[in-house]
Tab-separated table of C-alpha atoms in Angstrom:
chain	number	residue	atom	x	y	z
A	1	UNK	CA	70.025	8.176	95.780
A	2	UNK	CA	69.608	11.264	97.976
A	3	UNK	CA	69.988	14.752	96.490
A	4	UNK	CA	70.420	16.679	99.730
A	5	UNK	CA	72.809	19.222	98.238
A	6	UNK	CA	71.041	19.745	94.902
A	7	UNK	CA	70.029	23.398	94.342
A	8	UNK	CA	68.361	23.448	90.895
A	9	UNK	CA	66.665	26.865	91.074
A	10	UNK	CA	69.789	28.900	91.977
A	11	UNK	CA	71.671	26.768	89.438
A	12	UNK	CA	69.253	27.573	86.619
A	13	UNK	CA	69.013	31.268	87.522
A	14	UNK	CA	72.773	31.643	87.882
A	15	UNK	CA	73.432	29.659	84.714
A	16	UNK	CA	70.941	31.807	82.798
A	17	UNK	CA	72.750	34.934	83.995
A	18	UNK	CA	76.044	33.476	82.747
A	19	UNK	CA	74.337	32.758	79.432
A	20	UNK	CA	72.996	36.323	79.407
A	21	UNK	CA	76.544	37.561	79.991
A	22	UNK	CA	77.713	35.613	76.933
A	23	UNK	CA	74.709	36.829	74.904
A	24	UNK	CA	75.397	40.472	75.799
A	25	UNK	CA	79.010	40.274	74.643
A	26	UNK	CA	78.019	38.451	71.479
A	27	UNK	CA	75.043	40.504	70.310
A	28	UNK	CA	76.328	43.950	71.247
A	29	UNK	CA	80.109	43.575	70.766
A	30	UNK	CA	80.470	40.519	68.573
A	31	UNK	CA	82.869	38.951	71.093
A	32	UNK	CA	82.964	35.606	72.902
A	33	UNK	CA	82.787	35.165	76.665
A	34	UNK	CA	85.847	33.161	77.709
A	35	UNK	CA	87.295	33.603	81.196
A	36	UNK	CA	90.483	31.673	80.419
A	37	UNK	CA	91.048	33.516	77.138
A	38	UNK	CA	90.483	36.871	78.828
A	39	UNK	CA	92.996	36.202	81.591
A	40	UNK	CA	95.514	34.438	79.328
A	41	UNK	CA	95.648	37.501	77.082
A	42	UNK	CA	97.531	39.288	79.867
A	43	UNK	CA	100.264	36.661	79.399
A	44	UNK	CA	100.180	35.980	75.657
A	45	UNK	CA	99.924	39.643	74.590
A	46	UNK	CA	100.210	41.869	77.693
A	47	UNK	CA	101.067	45.129	75.951
A	48	UNK	CA	98.361	44.711	73.337
A	49	UNK	CA	95.775	43.877	75.995
A	50	UNK	CA	96.734	46.890	78.099
A	51	UNK	CA	97.262	49.493	75.375
A	52	UNK	CA	95.473	48.490	72.153
A	53	UNK	CA	92.167	50.423	71.901
A	54	UNK	CA	90.492	47.365	70.368
A	55	UNK	CA	91.243	45.448	73.574
A	56	UNK	CA	89.996	48.065	76.035
A	57	UNK	CA	86.707	46.244	76.492
A	58	UNK	CA	88.650	43.438	78.229
A	59	UNK	CA	89.934	45.857	80.867
A	60	UNK	CA	86.424	47.247	81.317
A	61	UNK	CA	85.077	43.702	81.683
A	62	UNK	CA	87.695	42.789	84.284
A	63	UNK	CA	87.136	46.016	86.218
A	64	UNK	CA	83.349	45.571	86.296
A	65	UNK	CA	83.681	41.923	87.305
A	66	UNK	CA	86.027	42.772	90.184
A	67	UNK	CA	83.907	45.674	91.413
A	68	UNK	CA	80.660	43.673	91.187
A	69	UNK	CA	82.281	40.871	93.168
A	70	UNK	CA	83.576	43.198	95.872
A	71	UNK	CA	80.198	44.940	96.202
A	72	UNK	CA	78.333	41.634	96.394
A	73	UNK	CA	80.453	40.007	99.105
A	74	UNK	CA	80.771	43.253	101.065
A	75	UNK	CA	77.289	44.774	100.912
A	76	UNK	CA	74.756	42.323	99.495
A	77	UNK	CA	75.622	38.934	100.987
A	78	UNK	CA	78.785	38.623	103.118
A	79	UNK	CA	77.997	34.913	103.615
A	80	UNK	CA	77.623	34.181	99.901
A	81	UNK	CA	80.800	32.089	99.819
A	82	UNK	CA	80.129	30.179	103.012
A	83	UNK	CA	80.096	26.424	102.388
A	84	UNK	CA	77.382	24.890	104.539
A	85	UNK	CA	78.902	21.426	104.136
A	86	UNK	CA	82.128	22.362	105.902
A	87	UNK	CA	82.336	20.923	109.384
A	88	UNK	CA	79.973	17.993	109.013
A	89	UNK	CA	80.588	16.423	105.590
A	90	UNK	CA	83.680	14.311	106.207
A	91	UNK	CA	83.903	13.337	102.535
A	92	UNK	CA	84.371	16.939	101.419
A	93	UNK	CA	87.945	17.413	100.166
A	94	UNK	CA	90.073	20.285	101.460
A	95	UNK	CA	92.611	21.249	98.798
A	96	UNK	CA	96.216	21.531	99.970
A	97	UNK	CA	98.519	24.418	98.965
A	98	UNK	CA	100.256	22.074	96.507
A	99	UNK	CA	96.851	21.087	95.127
A	100	UNK	CA	96.086	24.741	94.369
A	101	UNK	CA	99.480	25.202	92.703
A	102	UNK	CA	99.223	22.115	90.498
A	103	UNK	CA	95.543	22.734	89.797
A	104	UNK	CA	96.158	26.312	88.702
A	105	UNK	CA	99.072	25.262	86.500
A	106	UNK	CA	97.062	22.526	84.768
A	107	UNK	CA	94.095	24.837	84.171
A	108	UNK	CA	96.338	27.605	82.782
A	109	UNK	CA	98.328	25.250	80.558
A	110	UNK	CA	95.343	23.209	79.407
A	111	UNK	CA	92.971	26.078	78.597
A	112	UNK	CA	95.689	27.893	76.644
A	113	UNK	CA	96.604	24.745	74.714
A	114	UNK	CA	92.959	23.860	74.060
A	115	UNK	CA	91.780	27.464	73.593
A	116	UNK	CA	88.909	27.464	76.052
A	117	UNK	CA	87.347	26.402	79.322
A	118	UNK	CA	83.851	25.852	80.728
A	119	UNK	CA	82.640	29.226	79.402
A	120	UNK	CA	84.400	29.428	76.037
A	121	UNK	CA	83.788	25.827	74.997
A	122	UNK	CA	80.996	24.841	77.380
A	123	UNK	CA	78.640	27.849	77.264
A	124	UNK	CA	79.575	29.526	73.969
A	125	UNK	CA	81.002	26.773	71.770
A	126	UNK	CA	78.335	24.196	72.571
A	127	UNK	CA	75.643	26.853	72.043
A	128	UNK	CA	76.693	27.302	68.420
A	129	UNK	CA	76.788	23.491	67.992
A	130	UNK	CA	80.556	23.392	67.500
A	131	UNK	CA	81.840	19.816	67.231
A	132	UNK	CA	85.271	21.056	68.312
A	133	UNK	CA	83.828	22.467	71.539
A	134	UNK	CA	81.790	19.304	72.042
A	135	UNK	CA	84.978	17.214	71.993
A	136	UNK	CA	86.657	19.728	74.329
A	137	UNK	CA	83.805	19.468	76.848
A	138	UNK	CA	83.908	15.664	76.751
A	139	UNK	CA	87.668	15.742	77.317
A	140	UNK	CA	87.689	18.062	80.320
A	141	UNK	CA	84.584	16.508	81.849
A	142	UNK	CA	86.114	13.025	81.612
A	143	UNK	CA	89.413	13.977	83.236
A	144	UNK	CA	87.675	16.262	85.726
A	145	UNK	CA	85.559	13.339	86.899
A	146	UNK	CA	88.626	11.075	86.947
A	147	UNK	CA	90.634	13.593	88.977
A	148	UNK	CA	87.915	14.444	91.497
A	149	UNK	CA	86.733	10.846	91.923
A	150	UNK	CA	90.179	9.294	92.015
A	151	UNK	CA	91.807	11.549	94.589
A	152	UNK	CA	90.422	9.650	97.565
A	153	UNK	CA	92.136	8.547	100.762
A	154	UNK	CA	93.524	5.477	98.994
A	155	UNK	CA	95.128	7.532	96.225
A	156	UNK	CA	98.945	7.779	96.599
A	157	UNK	CA	98.771	11.511	95.834
A	158	UNK	CA	96.066	12.210	98.433
A	159	UNK	CA	98.457	13.333	101.223
A	160	UNK	CA	99.975	15.909	98.861
A	161	UNK	CA	96.827	17.218	97.167
A	162	UNK	CA	94.449	17.250	100.119
A	163	UNK	CA	94.582	18.996	103.493
A	164	UNK	CA	93.015	18.333	106.888
A	165	UNK	CA	89.868	19.924	108.288
A	166	UNK	CA	92.015	21.615	110.921
A	167	UNK	CA	93.512	23.799	108.150
A	168	UNK	CA	90.180	25.299	107.031
A	169	UNK	CA	90.883	28.614	108.790
A	170	UNK	CA	93.998	29.041	106.636
A	171	UNK	CA	91.837	28.890	103.508
A	172	UNK	CA	89.590	31.794	104.492
A	173	UNK	CA	90.156	35.471	103.589
A	174	UNK	CA	92.286	37.600	105.893
A	175	UNK	CA	92.428	41.374	106.195
A	176	UNK	CA	95.567	41.341	104.057
A	177	UNK	CA	94.138	39.228	101.243
A	178	UNK	CA	90.849	41.146	101.279
A	179	UNK	CA	92.892	44.314	100.877
A	180	UNK	CA	94.775	42.726	97.992
A	181	UNK	CA	91.476	41.799	96.334
A	182	UNK	CA	90.229	45.359	96.769
A	183	UNK	CA	93.467	46.763	95.339
A	184	UNK	CA	93.174	44.472	92.316
A	185	UNK	CA	89.620	45.723	91.713
A	186	UNK	CA	90.812	49.324	92.022
A	187	UNK	CA	93.766	48.772	89.674
A	188	UNK	CA	91.500	47.127	87.109
A	189	UNK	CA	89.130	50.095	87.273
A	190	UNK	CA	92.044	52.501	86.893
A	191	UNK	CA	93.417	50.572	83.907
A	192	UNK	CA	89.991	50.649	82.227
A	193	UNK	CA	89.494	54.391	82.711
A	194	UNK	CA	91.599	55.510	79.698
A	195	UNK	CA	89.215	53.603	77.449
A	196	UNK	CA	86.415	55.964	78.510
A	197	UNK	CA	88.539	59.078	78.110
A	198	UNK	CA	90.473	58.260	74.922
A	199	UNK	CA	89.670	60.524	71.978
A	200	UNK	CA	90.266	59.920	68.306
A	201	UNK	CA	93.197	61.800	66.709
A	202	UNK	CA	92.225	65.182	65.238
A	203	UNK	CA	93.429	64.177	61.791
A	204	UNK	CA	91.753	60.748	61.894
A	205	UNK	CA	90.256	59.407	58.680
A	206	UNK	CA	86.633	58.318	58.602
A	207	UNK	CA	87.682	54.675	58.964
A	208	UNK	CA	89.915	55.505	61.927
A	209	UNK	CA	87.099	57.516	63.528
A	210	UNK	CA	84.697	54.600	63.042
A	211	UNK	CA	87.214	52.193	64.586
A	212	UNK	CA	87.646	54.511	67.561
A	213	UNK	CA	83.885	54.819	68.011
A	214	UNK	CA	83.367	51.066	67.761
A	215	UNK	CA	86.086	50.359	70.327
A	216	UNK	CA	84.526	52.830	72.726
A	217	UNK	CA	81.018	51.470	72.167
A	218	UNK	CA	82.172	48.042	73.351
A	219	UNK	CA	82.924	49.266	76.870
A	220	UNK	CA	79.386	49.618	78.281
A	221	UNK	CA	78.182	46.197	77.025
A	222	UNK	CA	81.377	44.654	78.436
A	223	UNK	CA	80.627	46.184	81.851
A	224	UNK	CA	77.053	44.865	81.796
A	225	UNK	CA	78.230	41.429	80.660
A	226	UNK	CA	80.843	41.258	83.436
A	227	UNK	CA	78.257	42.119	86.074
A	228	UNK	CA	75.949	39.365	84.799
A	229	UNK	CA	78.868	36.920	84.825
A	230	UNK	CA	79.884	37.726	88.400
A	231	UNK	CA	76.298	37.539	89.661
A	232	UNK	CA	75.646	34.314	87.760
A	233	UNK	CA	78.646	32.602	89.326
A	234	UNK	CA	77.770	33.517	92.900
A	235	UNK	CA	74.003	32.939	92.607
A	236	UNK	CA	74.559	29.507	91.054
A	237	UNK	CA	77.061	28.754	93.860
A	238	UNK	CA	79.762	27.783	91.375
A	239	UNK	CA	82.108	29.805	93.560
A	240	UNK	CA	81.800	27.096	96.246
A	241	UNK	CA	84.157	24.212	95.479
A	242	UNK	CA	81.951	21.560	97.097
A	243	UNK	CA	79.363	22.199	94.347
A	244	UNK	CA	82.029	21.354	91.760
A	245	UNK	CA	83.268	18.290	93.640
A	246	UNK	CA	79.699	17.273	94.294
A	247	UNK	CA	79.165	16.930	90.552
A	248	UNK	CA	82.565	15.617	89.427
A	249	UNK	CA	82.994	13.044	92.212
A	250	UNK	CA	81.082	10.020	90.959
A	251	UNK	CA	81.552	8.273	94.306
A	252	UNK	CA	78.796	10.586	95.520
A	253	UNK	CA	76.274	8.266	93.837
A	254	UNK	CA	77.095	5.593	96.370
A	255	UNK	CA	77.036	7.707	99.534
A	256	UNK	CA	74.192	10.009	98.463
A	257	UNK	CA	76.215	13.220	98.147
A	258	UNK	CA	76.209	13.581	94.357
A	259	UNK	CA	75.119	17.087	93.362
A	260	UNK	CA	73.906	17.717	89.772
A	261	UNK	CA	73.652	21.510	90.235
A	262	UNK	CA	76.498	22.084	87.753
A	263	UNK	CA	74.379	20.442	85.046
A	264	UNK	CA	71.615	22.995	85.736
A	265	UNK	CA	74.128	25.834	85.490
A	266	UNK	CA	75.501	24.568	82.192
A	267	UNK	CA	71.987	23.880	80.906
A	268	UNK	CA	70.659	27.324	81.806
A	269	UNK	CA	73.688	29.023	80.288
A	270	UNK	CA	73.534	26.923	77.128
A	271	UNK	CA	69.866	27.671	76.460
A	272	UNK	CA	70.289	31.445	76.745
A	273	UNK	CA	73.541	31.420	74.768
A	274	UNK	CA	71.984	29.197	72.074
A	275	UNK	CA	69.081	31.620	71.685
A	276	UNK	CA	71.505	34.511	71.213
A	277	UNK	CA	73.207	32.735	68.306
A	278	UNK	CA	69.862	32.540	66.530
A	279	UNK	CA	70.268	36.293	65.982
A	280	UNK	CA	73.750	36.039	64.445
A	281	UNK	CA	73.759	35.478	60.703
A	282	UNK	CA	75.661	32.383	59.720
A	283	UNK	CA	75.396	30.815	63.167
A	284	UNK	CA	71.617	30.539	63.489
A	285	UNK	CA	70.196	27.021	63.461
A	286	UNK	CA	66.743	28.259	62.472
A	287	UNK	CA	65.772	30.588	59.649
A	288	UNK	CA	65.731	34.165	60.859
A	289	UNK	CA	65.424	36.963	58.313
A	290	UNK	CA	66.305	39.494	61.009
A	291	UNK	CA	69.597	37.831	62.019
A	292	UNK	CA	72.362	40.366	62.560
A	293	UNK	CA	75.329	40.855	60.242
A	294	UNK	CA	76.855	43.437	62.581
A	295	UNK	CA	76.835	43.640	66.400
A	296	UNK	CA	74.272	46.037	67.842
A	297	UNK	CA	76.774	48.489	69.343
A	298	UNK	CA	78.971	48.687	66.253
A	299	UNK	CA	78.899	50.857	63.165
A	300	UNK	CA	77.923	48.589	60.298
A	301	UNK	CA	80.636	49.885	57.948
A	302	UNK	CA	83.423	48.075	59.833
A	303	UNK	CA	81.699	46.199	62.661
A	304	UNK	CA	81.763	42.400	62.627
A	305	UNK	CA	81.323	39.311	64.797
A	306	UNK	CA	84.476	37.703	66.186
A	307	UNK	CA	83.080	34.190	66.441
A	308	UNK	CA	85.617	31.339	66.177
A	309	UNK	CA	85.256	29.223	63.040
A	310	UNK	CA	88.059	26.726	63.726
A	311	UNK	CA	86.701	23.208	63.210
A	312	UNK	CA	89.977	21.321	63.666
A	313	UNK	CA	89.897	18.586	66.289
A	314	UNK	CA	93.530	17.763	66.957
A	315	UNK	CA	95.888	16.532	69.663
A	316	UNK	CA	96.412	20.042	71.052
A	317	UNK	CA	92.699	20.434	71.681
A	318	UNK	CA	92.169	17.038	73.283
A	319	UNK	CA	95.368	16.970	75.347
A	320	UNK	CA	94.956	20.592	76.417
A	321	UNK	CA	91.369	20.174	77.566
A	322	UNK	CA	92.218	16.874	79.270
A	323	UNK	CA	94.945	18.644	81.266
A	324	UNK	CA	92.482	21.417	82.112
A	325	UNK	CA	90.045	18.812	83.417
A	326	UNK	CA	92.706	17.282	85.656
A	327	UNK	CA	93.403	20.689	87.204
A	328	UNK	CA	89.693	21.439	87.524
A	329	UNK	CA	89.039	18.238	89.437
A	330	UNK	CA	92.217	18.639	91.483
A	331	UNK	CA	91.519	22.101	92.906
A	332	UNK	CA	87.800	22.472	92.168
A	333	UNK	CA	88.356	25.693	90.240
A	334	UNK	CA	88.062	26.934	86.679
A	335	UNK	CA	88.957	30.528	85.671
A	336	UNK	CA	85.557	32.196	86.251
A	337	UNK	CA	85.039	31.153	89.885
A	338	UNK	CA	88.766	31.651	90.516
A	339	UNK	CA	88.409	35.286	89.389
A	340	UNK	CA	85.546	35.740	91.850
A	341	UNK	CA	87.372	34.132	94.788
A	342	UNK	CA	90.548	36.115	94.110
A	343	UNK	CA	88.601	39.385	94.229
A	344	UNK	CA	86.938	38.165	97.441
A	345	UNK	CA	90.367	37.686	99.002
A	346	UNK	CA	90.758	33.909	99.244
A	347	UNK	CA	94.500	33.459	99.907
A	348	UNK	CA	95.165	30.137	98.168
A	349	UNK	CA	93.428	31.345	95.025
A	350	UNK	CA	95.175	34.713	95.049
A	351	UNK	CA	98.656	33.610	96.007
A	352	UNK	CA	98.898	30.072	94.630
A	353	UNK	CA	96.258	29.220	92.030
A	354	UNK	CA	96.472	32.365	89.889
A	355	UNK	CA	100.295	32.675	89.761
A	356	UNK	CA	100.432	29.012	88.731
A	357	UNK	CA	97.704	29.587	86.141
A	358	UNK	CA	99.725	32.357	84.501
A	359	UNK	CA	102.883	30.223	84.482
A	360	UNK	CA	100.994	27.346	82.868
A	361	UNK	CA	99.382	29.664	80.324
A	362	UNK	CA	102.764	31.236	79.482
A	363	UNK	CA	104.436	27.844	78.950
A	364	UNK	CA	101.550	26.618	76.789
A	365	UNK	CA	101.786	29.739	74.645
A	366	UNK	CA	105.526	29.194	74.194
A	367	UNK	CA	104.955	25.554	73.313
A	368	UNK	CA	102.334	26.478	70.735
A	369	UNK	CA	104.664	29.055	69.186
A	370	UNK	CA	107.466	26.493	69.055
A	371	UNK	CA	105.147	23.977	67.401
A	372	UNK	CA	104.214	26.499	64.707
A	373	UNK	CA	107.891	27.296	64.028
A	374	UNK	CA	108.717	23.604	63.733
A	375	UNK	CA	105.909	23.154	61.217
A	376	UNK	CA	107.034	26.177	59.183
A	377	UNK	CA	110.746	25.254	59.114
A	378	UNK	CA	110.396	21.982	57.108
A	379	UNK	CA	108.154	23.815	54.639
A	380	UNK	CA	110.876	26.374	53.986
A	381	UNK	CA	113.461	23.640	53.388
């Protein structure tokens, strides 16, 4: 088997940066890196995300991610997103507009139903040896492989989910979509600004003052984490869909195009993230007398780690992550790379994938709420 497209060093470096992003959020803020959860919060609780001081770090994270992305593709490496396989690798799939729409919907619905994606479950959950996240990863990997491998020329859905090579130009950024990406970055920065400027009320109690200080102290680590995340994605080349298809498409074993780079990215991220959990009391696998009870940036009186402790492995988790995997293999995108490509001005990601993601996330949230109400109602009777 040939490994012509395998790039292990960039994969390991980029994956380690993604792991460092997760470690920064965890150790300094006590929060979990989850691209799908971050973006879904603008659908599930938009007002809270935009106005609650405790959520301001999310706006700072998004702003820093967008600005880092724009700076990288504009000043550092304008060819960073160029796919060298385009034009001569006839087996490389070109996603159709409908493929982006359905893929975005499945990813939004599935990650909201299953509470996580490749970062939340894959990098963070697996790093703390969560069985729930392990099942989630198996579910979305299995359906991702099935989706990417099965959508070949003989598949009845192929004409609807795949496009021709002649349409490649329509997939590339235009002046309009680049402007939109720049505007999004600017709006995110503007929305994050109040978090820097907000002051505690004059008559605030000591607890309220501590809460205000802790919320504000989360902003700088969130900015650093977002920059690591953006850089990790582009350096590892996870922003190039052929790297995703190269791993998920098992038919690549036969024709020599299989690309295990994604495994290096996940491995590098997992190792760094795992090491960070060894410094969090209650989540360390090895004895560490210096493990933290409070995040580094927080005042110990009220600071705490917001690490998920849910161990339930149920139908919602498995079905949700399986649907996510189908969308991942269909369009070659999960939330992190999709954030990067949207900021870079890729039209199908901006105008089709992300709107569909938010619709899917919204419907999943409504379905979850309905399920809870149905469970509560019989109890009341």
